[in-house]
Tab-separated table of C-alpha atoms in Angstrom:
chain	number	residue	atom	x	y	z
A	546	MET	CA	18.299	-14.444	7.004
A	547	GLU	CA	18.888	-10.715	7.030
A	548	THR	CA	17.213	-8.234	9.346
A	549	VAL	CA	15.100	-5.155	8.906
A	550	PRO	CA	15.701	-3.593	12.323
A	551	ALA	CA	12.744	-2.289	14.292
A	552	ARG	CA	11.709	1.185	13.055
A	553	ARG	CA	14.070	1.034	10.043
A	554	GLY	CA	14.013	0.368	6.321
A	555	ARG	CA	16.058	-1.776	3.955
A	556	ALA	CA	16.277	-1.868	0.151
A	557	VAL	CA	17.240	-4.995	-1.792
A	558	ARG	CA	17.984	-5.496	-5.486
A	559	LEU	CA	16.308	-8.486	-7.124
A	560	ALA	CA	17.033	-9.797	-10.608
A	561	ALA	CA	14.035	-10.978	-12.616
A	562	GLY	CA	13.248	-14.502	-11.418
A	563	GLN	CA	14.696	-14.053	-7.944
A	564	ALA	CA	12.344	-13.880	-4.975
A	565	ILE	CA	12.333	-12.350	-1.509
A	566	ARG	CA	10.881	-14.087	1.518
A	567	ILE	CA	9.749	-11.590	4.144
A	568	VAL	CA	9.139	-13.115	7.569
A	569	ASN	CA	6.950	-11.543	10.237
A	570	THR	CA	9.234	-12.938	12.923
A	571	HIS	CA	7.137	-11.862	15.899
A	572	GLY	CA	3.802	-11.900	14.056
A	573	THR	CA	2.834	-8.379	15.104
A	574	GLN	CA	4.835	-6.198	12.754
A	575	VAL	CA	3.530	-4.265	9.777
A	576	VAL	CA	6.002	-3.966	6.885
A	577	ASP	CA	5.422	-1.152	4.402
A	578	THR	CA	6.700	-2.486	1.074
A	579	TRP	CA	7.548	-0.863	-2.249
A	580	ALA	CA	9.041	-2.078	-5.526
A	581	PHE	CA	10.720	-0.014	-8.253
A	582	ASN	CA	11.874	-0.936	-11.748
A	583	ALA	CA	15.656	-1.164	-11.295
A	584	GLY	CA	16.201	0.656	-14.570
A	585	ASP	CA	13.584	3.375	-14.142
A	586	PRO	CA	12.587	4.859	-10.774
A	587	GLY	CA	9.488	6.333	-12.451
A	588	GLU	CA	7.974	2.849	-12.724
A	589	PHE	CA	6.931	1.307	-9.425
A	590	MET	CA	4.415	-1.033	-7.821
A	591	SER	CA	1.166	0.908	-7.603
A	592	MET	CA	-1.710	0.054	-5.287
A	593	GLU	CA	-4.229	2.087	-7.323
A	594	HIS	CA	-3.340	0.202	-10.480
A	595	LEU	CA	-3.220	-3.133	-8.650
A	596	ARG	CA	-6.687	-2.995	-7.076
A	597	GLY	CA	-8.560	-2.704	-10.349
A	598	PHE	CA	-6.481	-5.468	-11.906
A	599	ILE	CA	-7.030	-8.032	-9.126
A	600	GLY	CA	-10.589	-6.858	-8.426
A	601	SER	CA	-9.914	-6.504	-4.717
A	602	VAL	CA	-8.338	-4.266	-2.105
A	603	PHE	CA	-6.610	-7.348	-0.633
A	604	PRO	CA	-3.973	-9.122	-2.756
A	605	LYS	CA	-3.783	-12.899	-2.278
A	606	ALA	CA	-1.318	-15.662	-3.130
A	607	GLY	CA	-1.019	-15.996	-6.896
A	608	ASP	CA	-1.713	-12.345	-7.657
A	609	ALA	CA	0.596	-10.360	-9.904
A	610	LEU	CA	1.411	-6.956	-8.412
A	611	LEU	CA	1.331	-4.273	-11.106
A	612	THR	CA	3.287	-1.114	-11.660
A	613	ASN	CA	1.919	2.299	-12.574
A	614	ARG	CA	2.397	1.134	-16.181
A	615	ARG	CA	0.260	-1.925	-15.419
A	616	ARG	CA	3.102	-4.411	-15.815
A	617	PRO	CA	3.755	-7.163	-13.260
A	618	ILE	CA	6.765	-6.284	-11.105
A	619	LEU	CA	6.261	-8.938	-8.394
A	620	VAL	CA	4.087	-11.986	-7.924
A	621	LEU	CA	2.810	-12.800	-4.439
A	622	GLU	CA	3.699	-16.486	-4.693
A	623	GLU	CA	3.240	-17.589	-1.078
A	624	ASP	CA	1.430	-16.215	1.947
A	625	THR	CA	1.173	-18.290	5.122
A	626	SER	CA	-0.761	-15.555	6.978
A	627	PRO	CA	-4.537	-14.993	6.817
A	628	GLY	CA	-3.897	-12.712	3.827
A	629	ARG	CA	-4.864	-9.454	5.396
A	630	HIS	CA	-2.512	-6.873	3.869
A	631	ASP	CA	-3.486	-3.244	3.398
A	632	THR	CA	-3.430	-1.333	0.116
A	633	VAL	CA	-5.430	1.789	1.005
A	634	ILE	CA	-3.403	3.630	3.681
A	635	ALA	CA	-0.425	5.905	2.990
A	636	ALA	CA	2.970	5.332	4.572
A	637	CYS	CA	3.300	7.119	7.898
A	638	ASP	CA	5.303	10.334	7.826
A	639	ILE	CA	6.276	13.229	10.078
A	640	HIS	CA	2.911	14.881	9.408
A	641	ARG	CA	1.031	11.793	10.615
A	642	TYR	CA	2.877	11.742	13.937
A	643	ARG	CA	2.475	15.482	14.387
A	644	MET	CA	-1.283	15.057	13.943
A	645	LEU	CA	-1.199	12.316	16.611
A	646	GLY	CA	0.433	14.771	19.014
A	647	CYS	CA	4.131	13.994	18.643
A	648	GLY	CA	6.106	17.240	18.968
A	649	ASP	CA	9.539	15.810	18.156
A	650	TYR	CA	10.820	13.918	15.147
A	651	HIS	CA	9.348	10.426	14.945
A	652	ASP	CA	10.742	7.600	12.836
A	653	ASN	CA	8.413	6.979	9.914
A	654	CYS	CA	8.045	4.731	6.885
A	655	THR	CA	8.268	7.550	4.338
A	656	ASP	CA	11.699	8.641	5.569
A	657	ASN	CA	12.713	4.978	5.879
A	658	LEU	CA	11.880	4.444	2.204
A	659	HIS	CA	14.071	7.269	1.019
A	660	ALA	CA	16.911	6.465	3.439
A	661	ALA	CA	16.900	2.824	2.320
A	662	LEU	CA	17.042	3.812	-1.356
A	663	ALA	CA	19.860	6.254	-0.650
A	664	MET	CA	21.815	3.475	1.102
A	665	ILE	CA	21.947	1.475	-2.133
A	666	GLY	CA	22.480	4.505	-4.371
A	667	PHE	CA	19.061	4.380	-6.026
A	668	PRO	CA	17.776	7.733	-7.302
A	669	ARG	CA	15.363	9.754	-5.196
A	670	THR	CA	11.769	8.981	-6.202
A	671	GLU	CA	8.274	9.997	-5.333
A	672	THR	CA	6.611	8.138	-2.441
A	673	PRO	CA	4.193	5.586	-3.905
A	674	SER	CA	1.381	4.267	-1.772
A	675	PRO	CA	2.875	1.139	-0.169
A	676	LEU	CA	1.730	-2.453	0.093
A	677	ASN	CA	1.371	-2.640	3.862
A	678	LEU	CA	2.114	-6.270	4.640
A	679	TRP	CA	0.114	-7.580	7.630
A	680	MET	CA	-1.529	-4.206	8.257
A	681	ASN	CA	-5.124	-5.060	9.121
A	682	ILE	CA	-7.518	-2.447	7.752
A	683	PRO	CA	-11.008	-3.934	7.359
A	684	ILE	CA	-13.342	-1.953	5.076
A	685	ALA	CA	-17.082	-2.016	5.811
A	686	ALA	CA	-19.810	-1.987	3.159
A	687	ASP	CA	-20.403	1.731	3.839
A	688	GLY	CA	-16.718	2.394	3.157
A	689	GLY	CA	-15.718	2.857	6.800
A	690	ILE	CA	-12.243	1.661	7.684
A	691	THR	CA	-10.993	0.229	10.987
A	692	TRP	CA	-7.418	0.250	12.318
A	693	GLY	CA	-7.010	-3.377	13.417
A	694	GLU	CA	-4.146	-5.384	14.867
A	695	PRO	CA	-2.276	-7.832	12.604
A	696	LEU	CA	-3.905	-11.251	12.181
A	697	SER	CA	-0.554	-12.896	11.458
A	698	LYS	CA	1.282	-15.286	13.771
A	699	PRO	CA	5.027	-15.442	14.539
A	700	GLY	CA	6.954	-16.784	11.569
A	701	ASP	CA	4.327	-16.073	8.923
A	702	HIS	CA	5.910	-15.148	5.631
A	703	VAL	CA	5.203	-13.932	2.141
A	704	LEU	CA	7.251	-14.799	-0.928
A	705	LEU	CA	7.447	-12.141	-3.638
A	706	ARG	CA	9.019	-13.143	-6.965
A	707	ALA	CA	10.481	-10.452	-9.229
A	708	GLN	CA	9.020	-10.216	-12.735
A	709	MET	CA	11.640	-7.665	-13.793
A	710	ASP	CA	14.921	-6.444	-12.349
A	711	CYS	CA	13.723	-4.381	-9.418
A	712	VAL	CA	14.430	-2.870	-6.043
A	713	VAL	CA	12.235	-3.940	-3.124
A	714	VAL	CA	12.087	-1.675	-0.090
A	715	MET	CA	10.758	-2.759	3.304
A	716	SER	CA	10.090	-0.547	6.321
A	717	ALA	CA	9.392	-2.117	9.712
A	718	CYS	CA	6.709	0.420	10.590
A	719	PRO	CA	7.679	2.553	13.611
A	720	GLN	CA	4.071	3.295	14.577
A	721	ASP	CA	3.953	3.127	18.394
A	722	MET	CA	1.161	5.634	19.092
A	723	ILE	CA	-1.726	3.425	17.917
A	724	PRO	CA	-1.834	-0.424	18.094
A	725	ILE	CA	-1.328	-1.074	14.376
A	726	ASN	CA	1.763	-3.151	15.261
A	727	GLY	CA	-0.100	-5.146	17.913
A	728	LYS	CA	-1.687	-4.187	21.202
A	729	ASP	CA	1.667	-3.548	22.900
A	730	CYS	CA	2.445	-0.708	20.484
A	731	THR	CA	6.007	-2.043	20.223
A	732	PRO	CA	7.624	-2.011	16.762
A	733	VAL	CA	9.998	-4.950	16.293
A	734	GLU	CA	12.370	-6.309	13.677
A	735	VAL	CA	11.478	-8.600	10.781
A	736	HIS	CA	13.661	-10.826	8.619
A	737	PHE	CA	14.089	-11.520	4.948
A	738	ALA	CA	16.040	-13.688	2.537
A	739	VAL	CA	16.690	-13.389	-1.173
A	740	ILE	CA	16.115	-16.682	-2.989
A	741	ASP	CA	17.290	-17.614	-6.462
B	1323	MET	CA	-20.927	27.643	-16.717
B	1324	GLU	CA	-17.839	26.331	-18.471
B	1325	THR	CA	-17.512	22.952	-20.145
B	1326	VAL	CA	-15.240	19.992	-19.784
B	1327	PRO	CA	-15.812	18.434	-23.210
B	1328	ALA	CA	-16.494	14.725	-23.449
B	1329	ARG	CA	-13.229	12.734	-23.266
B	1330	ARG	CA	-11.176	15.822	-22.374
B	1331	GLY	CA	-9.593	17.514	-19.368
B	1332	ARG	CA	-9.528	21.035	-17.990
B	1333	ALA	CA	-7.390	22.711	-15.317
B	1334	VAL	CA	-8.567	25.685	-13.267
B	1335	ARG	CA	-6.717	27.890	-10.823
B	1336	LEU	CA	-8.491	28.596	-7.529
B	1337	ALA	CA	-7.408	31.110	-4.923
B	1338	ALA	CA	-7.801	30.041	-1.304
B	1339	GLY	CA	-11.442	30.635	-0.386
B	1340	GLN	CA	-12.774	30.255	-3.923
B	1341	ALA	CA	-14.808	27.188	-4.806
B	1342	ILE	CA	-15.567	25.142	-7.886
B	1343	ARG	CA	-18.970	23.639	-8.609
B	1344	ILE	CA	-18.711	20.568	-10.821
B	1345	VAL	CA	-21.994	19.509	-12.394
B	1346	ASN	CA	-22.716	16.006	-13.679
B	1347	THR	CA	-24.892	17.461	-16.422
B	1348	HIS	CA	-26.152	14.149	-17.792
B	1349	GLY	CA	-25.804	12.221	-14.522
B	1350	THR	CA	-23.803	9.394	-16.060
B	1351	GLN	CA	-20.323	10.851	-16.332
B	1352	VAL	CA	-17.342	10.035	-14.138
B	1353	VAL	CA	-14.956	12.948	-13.558
B	1354	ASP	CA	-11.426	12.108	-12.478
B	1355	THR	CA	-10.325	15.012	-10.289
B	1356	TRP	CA	-6.967	16.187	-8.961
B	1357	ALA	CA	-5.755	19.194	-6.967
B	1358	PHE	CA	-2.222	20.581	-6.730
B	1359	ASN	CA	-0.735	23.266	-4.501
B	1360	ALA	CA	-0.406	26.214	-6.905
B	1361	GLY	CA	3.024	27.030	-5.497
B	1362	ASP	CA	4.415	23.507	-5.348
B	1363	PRO	CA	3.481	20.735	-7.800
B	1364	GLY	CA	4.987	18.202	-5.366
B	1365	GLU	CA	2.060	18.750	-2.982
B	1366	PHE	CA	-1.267	17.378	-4.214
B	1367	MET	CA	-4.542	15.885	-3.072
B	1368	SER	CA	-3.769	12.293	-2.086
B	1369	MET	CA	-6.348	9.537	-1.819
B	1370	GLU	CA	-4.087	7.334	0.324
B	1371	HIS	CA	-3.593	10.134	2.846
B	1372	LEU	CA	-7.284	11.108	2.699
B	1373	ARG	CA	-8.757	7.686	3.482
B	1374	GLY	CA	-7.025	7.303	6.835
B	1375	PHE	CA	-7.920	10.855	7.823
B	1376	ILE	CA	-11.649	10.572	7.079
B	1377	GLY	CA	-11.830	6.911	8.164
B	1378	SER	CA	-13.524	5.872	4.939
B	1379	VAL	CA	-12.920	5.086	1.295
B	1380	PHE	CA	-15.879	7.369	0.402
B	1381	PRO	CA	-15.557	11.103	1.111
B	1382	LYS	CA	-18.782	12.847	2.095
B	1383	ALA	CA	-20.005	16.445	2.336
B	1384	GLY	CA	-18.076	18.266	5.037
B	1385	ASP	CA	-14.868	16.284	4.610
B	1386	ALA	CA	-11.547	18.041	4.175
B	1387	LEU	CA	-9.520	16.516	1.329
B	1388	LEU	CA	-5.865	16.206	2.333
B	1389	THR	CA	-2.637	16.478	0.412
B	1390	ASN	CA	0.317	14.124	0.570
B	1391	ARG	CA	1.542	16.426	3.375
B	1392	ARG	CA	-1.741	15.861	5.196
B	1393	ARG	CA	-2.935	19.452	4.786
B	1394	PRO	CA	-6.458	20.295	3.589
B	1395	ILE	CA	-6.369	21.481	-0.022
B	1396	LEU	CA	-10.127	21.300	-0.705
B	1397	VAL	CA	-13.270	20.840	1.351
B	1398	LEU	CA	-16.167	18.883	-0.151
B	1399	GLU	CA	-18.786	21.404	0.930
B	1400	GLU	CA	-21.805	20.195	-1.030
B	1401	ASP	CA	-22.803	16.963	-2.714
B	1402	THR	CA	-26.309	16.539	-4.109
B	1403	SER	CA	-25.578	13.010	-5.369
B	1404	PRO	CA	-25.777	9.785	-3.330
B	1405	GLY	CA	-22.162	10.347	-2.354
B	1406	ARG	CA	-20.636	7.459	-4.209
B	1407	HIS	CA	-17.250	8.697	-5.399
B	1408	ASP	CA	-14.289	6.383	-5.874
B	1409	THR	CA	-10.877	6.767	-4.241
B	1410	VAL	CA	-9.303	3.357	-4.932
B	1411	ILE	CA	-8.968	3.107	-8.721
B	1412	ALA	CA	-6.165	4.661	-10.788
B	1413	ALA	CA	-6.842	7.038	-13.656
B	1414	CYS	CA	-7.249	5.195	-16.945
B	1415	ASP	CA	-4.239	5.300	-19.259
B	1416	ILE	CA	-3.025	3.865	-22.552
B	1417	HIS	CA	-2.000	0.665	-20.754
B	1418	ARG	CA	-5.530	0.165	-19.402
B	1419	TYR	CA	-7.089	0.385	-22.853
B	1420	ARG	CA	-4.455	-1.856	-24.352
B	1421	MET	CA	-5.294	-4.498	-21.721
B	1422	LEU	CA	-8.970	-4.132	-22.678
B	1423	GLY	CA	-8.063	-4.918	-26.290
B	1424	CYS	CA	-7.732	-1.472	-27.848
B	1425	GLY	CA	-4.931	-1.554	-30.419
B	1426	ASP	CA	-4.931	2.157	-31.254
B	1427	TYR	CA	-4.463	5.221	-29.093
B	1428	HIS	CA	-7.426	5.781	-26.779
B	1429	ASP	CA	-8.190	9.018	-24.967
B	1430	ASN	CA	-7.480	8.575	-21.281
B	1431	CYS	CA	-7.627	10.482	-18.015
B	1432	THR	CA	-3.884	10.298	-17.361
B	1433	ASP	CA	-3.021	12.047	-20.628
B	1434	ASN	CA	-5.922	14.460	-20.051
B	1435	LEU	CA	-4.418	15.446	-16.689
B	1436	HIS	CA	-1.044	16.299	-18.151
B	1437	ALA	CA	-2.493	18.018	-21.226
B	1438	ALA	CA	-4.753	20.171	-19.035
B	1439	LEU	CA	-1.851	21.197	-16.801
B	1440	ALA	CA	0.262	22.026	-19.856
B	1441	MET	CA	-2.563	24.226	-21.205
B	1442	ILE	CA	-2.270	26.505	-18.161
B	1443	GLY	CA	1.519	26.333	-17.971
B	1444	PHE	CA	1.667	24.313	-14.770
B	1445	PRO	CA	4.824	22.184	-14.371
B	1446	ARG	CA	4.759	18.511	-15.288
B	1447	THR	CA	3.986	16.415	-12.210
B	1448	GLU	CA	3.592	12.808	-11.246
B	1449	THR	CA	0.134	11.264	-11.707
B	1450	PRO	CA	-1.542	11.096	-8.280
B	1451	SER	CA	-4.377	8.668	-7.719
B	1452	PRO	CA	-7.490	10.737	-8.578
B	1453	LEU	CA	-10.736	11.423	-6.756
B	1454	ASN	CA	-13.108	9.785	-9.220
B	1455	LEU	CA	-16.299	11.802	-8.841
B	1456	TRP	CA	-19.434	9.702	-9.369
B	1457	MET	CA	-17.435	6.563	-10.163
B	1458	ASN	CA	-19.325	3.760	-8.429
B	1459	ILE	CA	-16.950	1.140	-7.048
B	1460	PRO	CA	-18.597	-0.779	-4.200
B	1461	ILE	CA	-16.198	-2.715	-1.956
B	1462	ALA	CA	-17.410	-5.934	-0.323
B	1463	ALA	CA	-16.417	-7.111	3.147
B	1464	ASP	CA	-13.967	-9.590	1.599
B	1465	GLY	CA	-12.306	-6.736	-0.264
B	1466	GLY	CA	-13.817	-7.507	-3.657
B	1467	ILE	CA	-14.585	-4.520	-5.846
B	1468	THR	CA	-17.353	-4.111	-8.419
B	1469	TRP	CA	-17.372	-1.795	-11.446
B	1470	GLY	CA	-20.806	-0.150	-11.088
B	1471	GLU	CA	-22.664	2.515	-13.030
B	1472	PRO	CA	-22.933	6.015	-11.532
B	1473	LEU	CA	-25.733	6.481	-8.977
B	1474	SER	CA	-25.963	10.202	-9.766
B	1475	LYS	CA	-28.826	11.913	-11.592
B	1476	PRO	CA	-28.639	14.673	-14.229
B	1477	GLY	CA	-27.636	17.980	-12.665
B	1478	ASP	CA	-26.092	16.554	-9.512
B	1479	HIS	CA	-23.161	18.630	-8.360
B	1480	VAL	CA	-20.349	18.814	-5.871
B	1481	LEU	CA	-18.870	22.030	-4.484
B	1482	LEU	CA	-15.171	21.951	-3.630
B	1483	ARG	CA	-13.759	24.939	-1.724
B	1484	ALA	CA	-10.034	25.694	-1.929
B	1485	GLN	CA	-8.137	25.744	1.369
B	1486	MET	CA	-4.980	27.015	-0.318
B	1487	ASP	CA	-4.160	28.522	-3.717
B	1488	CYS	CA	-4.426	25.490	-5.932
B	1489	VAL	CA	-5.008	24.051	-9.380
B	1490	VAL	CA	-7.965	21.706	-9.833
B	1491	VAL	CA	-7.926	19.360	-12.818
B	1492	MET	CA	-10.990	17.523	-14.120
B	1493	SER	CA	-11.096	14.813	-16.776
B	1494	ALA	CA	-14.415	13.709	-18.252
B	1495	CYS	CA	-13.439	10.045	-18.317
B	1496	PRO	CA	-13.259	8.671	-21.897
B	1497	GLN	CA	-13.944	5.076	-20.807
B	1498	ASP	CA	-16.286	3.625	-23.452
B	1499	MET	CA	-15.242	-0.052	-23.310
B	1500	ILE	CA	-16.905	-0.871	-19.966
B	1501	PRO	CA	-20.090	0.788	-18.586
B	1502	ILE	CA	-18.373	2.907	-15.918
B	1503	ASN	CA	-19.935	6.024	-17.543
B	1504	GLY	CA	-23.412	4.467	-17.633
B	1505	LYS	CA	-24.848	1.490	-19.487
B	1506	ASP	CA	-24.643	3.249	-22.885
B	1507	CYS	CA	-20.822	3.442	-22.650
B	1508	THR	CA	-21.028	6.997	-23.986
B	1509	PRO	CA	-18.703	9.578	-22.419
B	1510	VAL	CA	-20.300	13.022	-22.307
B	1511	GLU	CA	-19.422	16.554	-21.261
B	1512	VAL	CA	-19.778	18.011	-17.772
B	1513	HIS	CA	-19.877	21.622	-16.601
B	1514	PHE	CA	-18.236	23.698	-13.919
B	1515	ALA	CA	-18.193	27.177	-12.467
B	1516	VAL	CA	-15.706	28.947	-10.227
B	1517	ILE	CA	-17.417	30.730	-7.343
B	1518	ASP	CA	-15.919	33.444	-5.117
């Protein structure tokens, strides 16, 4: 197993047919996740295209995850957690932490995305809205959203299988100013493995 | 009043402090809406940044509409309709109509966005997730979404006031294969006026 260190991002190339298992090692960690067509950074997994296709704001095991050209890029093949993953909230960024009162630089998922892509030499892209694995954002009938704690338990995993050659990026969310990564507000590492 | 013809898009420049009134003339028409910083096409109204800020998937009168840098670009000052506007569904595109069974080219909001921007000489941008005025997408507690008909009545309007110099783009959604623009599946024109 490889590690996404606490507060950091990692990018991994998958060939079509390969899969990535992402493990919520401690059970409390949100992982912002993106996927890009390996041959075209302008095509990427898109939450706004996905929701209409699956008829839900919460993807579940068996769902194909679509790109902005409405093609499957990943399939969520396995999910041992209660299936509460967020699709409606943007990746955190320097602006988010400034609005929460942080005066200095704060690690954030947006910068982690671009740093992780740079590490593997992938071209700079826009910042798609991420699939926030294990981020628990209930939506009420009146549209109101709640910032909950993850419902996952230590060792829960998802398995995402590539439907095209792609790059998957994970950011172990560095949010420590609200309890989105558990009540202790302590971002931790997660693990992953690429599976043929 | 100016017209956004049925199935077409229009882009309008607003100076900070100006407002645009968008009128759902027939009450049944969805209007996909975008806003871009006039000085920087890389900054635009962002649904995924908005939802966390307002704590809801449904913006209401009084809400500031944020950009992807979490700055207000518009304020939704007035809304005479029941306030059901969608923020979770992507603009329709050629891929959407192909999946619905359309073999030929079909007018679509994504192409309308880029054509409208080209008409005023604004640089080519990415395709942000739009604010879908009057598009009625209820979300159930389990996350399930429903494709409803607009709840608006003829003459309902919204007033959006610019918080920075910006370009607002409207597309009178050409969807005629499902009843998102009313049970008759007939896209129609809407009207707008810029107000100092």
